[in-house]
Coordinates of C-alpha atoms in Angstrom, one line a residue:
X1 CA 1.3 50.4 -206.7
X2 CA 3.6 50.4 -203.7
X3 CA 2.8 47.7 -200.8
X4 CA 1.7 48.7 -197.9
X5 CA 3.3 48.1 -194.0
X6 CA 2.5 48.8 -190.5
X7 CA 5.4 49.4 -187.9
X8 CA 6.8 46.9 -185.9
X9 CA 5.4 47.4 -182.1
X10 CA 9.6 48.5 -181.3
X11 CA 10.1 50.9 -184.1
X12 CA 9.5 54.1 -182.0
X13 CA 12.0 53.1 -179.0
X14 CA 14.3 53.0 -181.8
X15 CA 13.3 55.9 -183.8
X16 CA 13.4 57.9 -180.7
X17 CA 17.0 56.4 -179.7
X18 CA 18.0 57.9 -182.8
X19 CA 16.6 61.4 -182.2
X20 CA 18.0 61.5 -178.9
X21 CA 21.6 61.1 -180.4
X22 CA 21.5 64.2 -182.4
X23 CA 19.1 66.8 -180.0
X24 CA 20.8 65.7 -176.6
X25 CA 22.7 68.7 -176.1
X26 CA 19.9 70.7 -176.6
X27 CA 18.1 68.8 -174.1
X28 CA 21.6 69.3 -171.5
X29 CA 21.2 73.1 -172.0
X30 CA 17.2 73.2 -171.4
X31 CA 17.7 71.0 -168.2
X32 CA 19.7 73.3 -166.6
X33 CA 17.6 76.2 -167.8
X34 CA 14.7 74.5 -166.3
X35 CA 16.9 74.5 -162.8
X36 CA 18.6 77.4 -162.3
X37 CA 16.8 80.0 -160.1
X38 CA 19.3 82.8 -159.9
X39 CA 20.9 84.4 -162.7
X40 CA 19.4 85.0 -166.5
X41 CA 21.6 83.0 -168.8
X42 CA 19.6 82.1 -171.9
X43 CA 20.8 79.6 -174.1
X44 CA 23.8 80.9 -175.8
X45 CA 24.6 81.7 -173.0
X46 CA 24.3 78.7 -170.5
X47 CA 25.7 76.5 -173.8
X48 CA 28.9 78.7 -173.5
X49 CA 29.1 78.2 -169.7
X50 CA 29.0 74.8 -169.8
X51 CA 31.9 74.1 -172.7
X52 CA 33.2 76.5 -171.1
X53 CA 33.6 74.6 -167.8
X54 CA 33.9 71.0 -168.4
X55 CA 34.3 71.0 -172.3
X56 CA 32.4 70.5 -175.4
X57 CA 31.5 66.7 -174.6
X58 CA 30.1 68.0 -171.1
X59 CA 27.2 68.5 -173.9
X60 CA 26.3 64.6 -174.1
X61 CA 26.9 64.3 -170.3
X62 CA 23.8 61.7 -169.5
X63 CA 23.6 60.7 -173.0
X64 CA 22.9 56.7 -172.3
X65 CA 20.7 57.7 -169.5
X66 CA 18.5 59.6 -172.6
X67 CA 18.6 56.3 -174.1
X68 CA 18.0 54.5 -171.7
X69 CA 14.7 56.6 -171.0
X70 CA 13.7 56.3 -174.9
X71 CA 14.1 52.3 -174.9
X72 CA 11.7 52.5 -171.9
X73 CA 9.2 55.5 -172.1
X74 CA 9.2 56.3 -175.7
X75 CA 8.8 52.3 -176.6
X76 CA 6.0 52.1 -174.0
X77 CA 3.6 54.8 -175.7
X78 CA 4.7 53.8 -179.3
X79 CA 4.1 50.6 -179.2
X80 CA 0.4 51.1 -177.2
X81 CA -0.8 53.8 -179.6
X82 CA 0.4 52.4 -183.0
X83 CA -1.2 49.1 -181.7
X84 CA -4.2 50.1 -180.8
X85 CA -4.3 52.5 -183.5
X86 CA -3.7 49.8 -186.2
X87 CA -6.2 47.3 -184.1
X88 CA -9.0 49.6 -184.4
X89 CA -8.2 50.7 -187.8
X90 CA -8.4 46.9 -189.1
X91 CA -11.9 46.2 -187.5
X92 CA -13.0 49.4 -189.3
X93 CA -12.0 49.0 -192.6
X94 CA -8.7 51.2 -192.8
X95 CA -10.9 54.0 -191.5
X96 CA -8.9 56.8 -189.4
X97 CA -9.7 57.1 -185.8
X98 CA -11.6 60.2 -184.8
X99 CA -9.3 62.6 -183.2
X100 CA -10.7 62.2 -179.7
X101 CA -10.2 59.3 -180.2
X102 CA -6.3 59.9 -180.8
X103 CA -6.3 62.5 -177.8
X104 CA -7.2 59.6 -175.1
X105 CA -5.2 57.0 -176.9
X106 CA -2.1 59.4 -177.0
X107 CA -3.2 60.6 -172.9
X108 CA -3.2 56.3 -172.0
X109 CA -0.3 55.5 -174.0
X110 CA 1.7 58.7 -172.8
X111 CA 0.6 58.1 -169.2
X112 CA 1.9 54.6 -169.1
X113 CA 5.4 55.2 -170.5
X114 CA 5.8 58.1 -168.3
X115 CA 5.4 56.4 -165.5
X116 CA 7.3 53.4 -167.2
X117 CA 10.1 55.7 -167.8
X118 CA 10.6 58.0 -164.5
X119 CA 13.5 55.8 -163.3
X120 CA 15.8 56.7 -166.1
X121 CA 14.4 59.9 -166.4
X122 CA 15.5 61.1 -162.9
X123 CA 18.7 59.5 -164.0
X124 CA 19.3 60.8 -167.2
X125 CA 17.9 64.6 -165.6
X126 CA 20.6 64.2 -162.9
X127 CA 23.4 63.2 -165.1
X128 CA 22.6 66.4 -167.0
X129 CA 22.4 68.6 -163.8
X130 CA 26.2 67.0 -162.5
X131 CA 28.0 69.5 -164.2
X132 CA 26.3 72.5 -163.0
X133 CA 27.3 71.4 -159.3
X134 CA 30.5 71.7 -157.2
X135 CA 32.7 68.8 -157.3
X136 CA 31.8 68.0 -153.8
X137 CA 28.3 67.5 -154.6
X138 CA 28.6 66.0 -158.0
X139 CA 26.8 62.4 -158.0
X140 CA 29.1 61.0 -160.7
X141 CA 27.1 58.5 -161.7
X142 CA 29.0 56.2 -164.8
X143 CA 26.4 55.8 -167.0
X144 CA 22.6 54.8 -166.6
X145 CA 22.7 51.8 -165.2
X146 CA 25.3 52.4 -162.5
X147 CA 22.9 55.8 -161.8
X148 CA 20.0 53.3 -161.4
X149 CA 21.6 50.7 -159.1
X150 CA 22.8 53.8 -156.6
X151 CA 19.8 55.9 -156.5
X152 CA 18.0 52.1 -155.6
X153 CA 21.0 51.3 -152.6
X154 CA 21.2 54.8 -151.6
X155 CA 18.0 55.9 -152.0
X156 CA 15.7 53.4 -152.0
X157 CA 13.1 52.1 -154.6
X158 CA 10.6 55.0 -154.2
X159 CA 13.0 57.4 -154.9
X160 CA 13.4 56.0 -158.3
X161 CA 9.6 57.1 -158.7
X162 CA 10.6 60.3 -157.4
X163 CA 8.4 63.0 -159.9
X164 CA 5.9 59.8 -161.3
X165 CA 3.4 62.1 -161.2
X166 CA 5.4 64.8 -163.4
X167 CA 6.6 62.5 -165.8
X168 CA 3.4 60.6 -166.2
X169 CA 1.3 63.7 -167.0
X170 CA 4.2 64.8 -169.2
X171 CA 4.3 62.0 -171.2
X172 CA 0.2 62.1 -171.7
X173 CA 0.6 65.5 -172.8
X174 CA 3.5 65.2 -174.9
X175 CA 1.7 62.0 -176.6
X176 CA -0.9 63.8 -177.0
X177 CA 1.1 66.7 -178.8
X178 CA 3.3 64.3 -181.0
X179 CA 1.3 61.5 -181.7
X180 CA -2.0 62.2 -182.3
X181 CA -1.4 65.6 -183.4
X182 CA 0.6 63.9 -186.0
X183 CA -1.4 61.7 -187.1
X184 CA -4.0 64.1 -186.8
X185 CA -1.8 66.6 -189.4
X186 CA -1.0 64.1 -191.5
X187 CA -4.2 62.4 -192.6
X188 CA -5.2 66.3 -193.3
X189 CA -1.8 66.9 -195.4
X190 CA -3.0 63.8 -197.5
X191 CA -6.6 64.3 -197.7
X192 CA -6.1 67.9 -199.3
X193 CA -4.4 66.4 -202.2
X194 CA -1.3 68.9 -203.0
X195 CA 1.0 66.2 -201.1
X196 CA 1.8 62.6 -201.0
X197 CA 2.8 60.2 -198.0
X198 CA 6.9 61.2 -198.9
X199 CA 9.4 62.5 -196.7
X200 CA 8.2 65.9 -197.1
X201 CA 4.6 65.3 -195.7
X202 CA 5.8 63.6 -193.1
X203 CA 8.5 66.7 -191.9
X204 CA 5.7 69.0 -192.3
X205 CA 3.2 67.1 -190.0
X206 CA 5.6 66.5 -187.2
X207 CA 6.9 69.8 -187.1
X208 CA 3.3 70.6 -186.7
X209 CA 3.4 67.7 -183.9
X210 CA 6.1 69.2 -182.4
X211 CA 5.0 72.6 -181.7
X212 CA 1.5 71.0 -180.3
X213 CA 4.2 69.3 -177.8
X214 CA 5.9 72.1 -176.7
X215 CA 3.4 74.4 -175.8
X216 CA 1.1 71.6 -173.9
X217 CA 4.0 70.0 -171.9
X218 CA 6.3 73.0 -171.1
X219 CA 4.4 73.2 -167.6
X220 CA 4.8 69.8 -166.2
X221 CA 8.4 69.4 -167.9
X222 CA 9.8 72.0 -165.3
X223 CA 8.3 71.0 -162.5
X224 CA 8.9 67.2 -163.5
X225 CA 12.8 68.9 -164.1
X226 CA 12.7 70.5 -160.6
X227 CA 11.5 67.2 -158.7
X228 CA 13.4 65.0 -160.1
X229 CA 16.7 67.2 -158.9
X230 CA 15.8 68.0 -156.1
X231 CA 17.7 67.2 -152.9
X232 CA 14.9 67.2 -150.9
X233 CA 14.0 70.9 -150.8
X234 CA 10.4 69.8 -152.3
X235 CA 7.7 67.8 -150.4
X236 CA 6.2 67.0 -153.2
X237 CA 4.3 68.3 -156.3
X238 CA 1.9 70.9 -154.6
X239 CA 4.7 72.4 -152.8
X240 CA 7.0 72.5 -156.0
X241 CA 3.9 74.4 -157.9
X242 CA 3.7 76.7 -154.8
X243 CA 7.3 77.5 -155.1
X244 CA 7.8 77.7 -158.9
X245 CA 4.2 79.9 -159.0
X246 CA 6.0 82.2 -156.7
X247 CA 8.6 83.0 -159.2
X248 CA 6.0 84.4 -161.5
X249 CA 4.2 82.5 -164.3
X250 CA 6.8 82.8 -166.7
X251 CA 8.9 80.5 -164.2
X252 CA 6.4 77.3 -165.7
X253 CA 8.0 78.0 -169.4
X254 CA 11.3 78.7 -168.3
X255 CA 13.7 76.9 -171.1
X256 CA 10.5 77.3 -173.8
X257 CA 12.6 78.0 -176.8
X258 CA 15.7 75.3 -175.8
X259 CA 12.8 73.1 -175.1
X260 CA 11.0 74.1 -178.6
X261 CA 14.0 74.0 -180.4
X262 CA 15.0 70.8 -178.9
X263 CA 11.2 68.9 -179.1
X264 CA 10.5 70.0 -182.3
X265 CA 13.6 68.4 -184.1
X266 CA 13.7 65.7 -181.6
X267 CA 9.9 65.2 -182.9
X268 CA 10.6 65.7 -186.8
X269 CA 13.7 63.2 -186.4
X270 CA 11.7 60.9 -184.7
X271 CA 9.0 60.4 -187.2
X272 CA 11.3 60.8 -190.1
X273 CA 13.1 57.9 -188.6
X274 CA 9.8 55.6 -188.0
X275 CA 8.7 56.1 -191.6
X276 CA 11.3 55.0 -193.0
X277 CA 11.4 51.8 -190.8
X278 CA 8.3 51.4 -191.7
X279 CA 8.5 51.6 -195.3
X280 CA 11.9 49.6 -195.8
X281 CA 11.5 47.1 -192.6
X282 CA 7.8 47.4 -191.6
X283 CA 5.2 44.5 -191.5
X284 CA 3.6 43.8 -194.9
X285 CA 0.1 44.4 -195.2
X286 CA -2.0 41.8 -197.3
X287 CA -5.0 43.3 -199.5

C-alpha cells in the first residue's frame, strides 16, 4: 500500500510559479482585453497586434512581476486552506470537510492573499499593459521589484493597495472556484469508484475547478484590471462599476474565453504540479 503525505505549507506558491511560466502570455493578451475600450480585437487578434509590435517575447512582458504575485498571493491562500484543511481533517478522523465548509475556508484564505498580493499584482498588470502604450507614456519598469520600489517613491504606499478591494474579492472567489471546488470534485471522482487518486483524476477535477473560477471571478477580474491601470481616471471602485456598467453588461466578461482558456490550464497545471510534490516531496503521514 502506498504511504501517504500531506503538502508542505509552500507547495502551492511553487506549483503556481510553475503554471504561471507556461499560461503567462495568455494572461498578457487577456490583460489588455480586459483594458481596451475602443476597438473589437479578440484574441487572435490582439495576440497578433502585440508580436506584431514589440515582438514575440513582448508576450512574457511582466513575467517576474506574475511570479512575484504567485510567491505572494497564491502562497498566502495555499498555505491557509491546505492548513486548515489538514488541521481539521486530523481532529476528525481523516474525515472530509463539508463543502461549506471549503467555500468560507477558500473565501478567508482567497481574501487574505489577495490583499497580500495587490502590490505585485498592480505591478505585474502594468508591466503587461506597457506595451499597449506610446513610448512617451510607457512606465518601463525593469522587472518587479524595480516596479515596486517606483510605484512606492512615486506614488506612494497607498497606491501600491491601489484595487485591494478588487483583488481581495477576486482572490476569495477564485479560491473559492479552484480550491474548494477541487477538492470538492475530487473527493466525488474518488468516491464513485471508476477512478483512482492518479494524474488523470486529478486533471479531471481541476479542469472542473477551473471552470468554477472563471465564471465566478470574471467580474471583479476586470474591474480589479481596470483599477489597477488606471491613471487616475477612476475614483474608486463604485465609480469604475458605474463606468464599466455603462458599456453594457457584457463589458464585466470582457476577455472571458482568454481568461477561461488561460485560468483553466493555469488551474490544471497548478494542481498537477502540487500532487506531484506532494507525492514525491510531501510530508509523510504516520498510521
Amino acid at each position: 500500500m502506498p504511504e501517504k503525505r500531506m503538502s508542505r505549507w509552500y507547495f502551492g506558491g511553487i506549483a503556481s510559479c510553475g503554471a504561471a511560466c507556461c499560461t503567462h502570455p495568455l494572461d498578457l493578451v487577456k490583460v489588455h482585453l480586459q483594458t481596451q475600450q475602443k476597438g473589437r480585437l479578440g484574441m487572435v487578434g490582439m495576440t497578433r497586434h502585440v508580436v506584431r509590435t514589440d515582438g514575440v517575447f513582448a508576450l512574457y512582458n511582466g513575467l517576474s512581476a506574475s511570479l512575484c504575485r504567485q510567491m505572494s498571493y497564491s502562497l498566502t491562500r495555499f498555505a491557509i486552506y491546505e492548513t486548515v484543511r489538514d488541521m481539521l481533517g486530523s481532529t476528525n478522523q481523516g474525515k472530509p470537510m463539508p463543502f461549506y465548509q471549503k467555500v468560507l475556508l477558500g473565501a478567508f484564505g482567497g481574501f487574505t492573499g489577495g490583499f497580500i498580493g495587490t502590490p505585485a499584482d498592480m505591478v505585474n498588470v502594468r508591466m503587461q499593459n506597457d506595451v499597449k502604450l506610446s513610448p512617451e507614456l510607457r512606465r518601463n519598469y525593469k522587472h518587479a521589484v524595480d516596479g515596486l520600489f517606483r510605484v512606492f517613491r512615486e506614488e506612494g504606499v497607498r497606491r501600491l493597495f491601489s484595487g485591494a478591494t478588487m483583488a481581495s474579492s477576486r482572490g476569495a472567489m477564485v479560491t473559492v472556484g479552484q480550491l474548494a471546488c477541487y477538492d470538492q470534485a475530487k473527493q466525488l471522482v474518488l468516491s464513485s469508484g471508476f477512478m483512482g487518486d492518479n494524474i488523470l483524476t486529478h486533471f479531471l477535477s481541476s479542469f472542473i475547478a477551473g471552470g468554477c473560477a472563471t465564471f465566478l471571478c470574471q467580474p471583479l477580474d476586470v474591474m480589479k484590471t481596470r483599477l489597477m491601470n488606471s491613471k487616475g481616471e477612476y475614483s474608486g471602485v463604485i465609480q469604475c462599476l458605474r463606468v464599466t456598467a455603462k458599456e453594457g453588461p457584457s463589458a464585466f466578461y470582457k476577455g472571458l474565453v482568454p481568461a477561461g482558456i488561460r485560468l483553466i490550464p493555469h488551474t490544471v497545471l497548478t494542481f498537477v504540479f502540487l500532487e506531484q510534490l506532494k507525492n514525491n516531496f510531501g510530508i509523510v503521514l504516520i498510521s
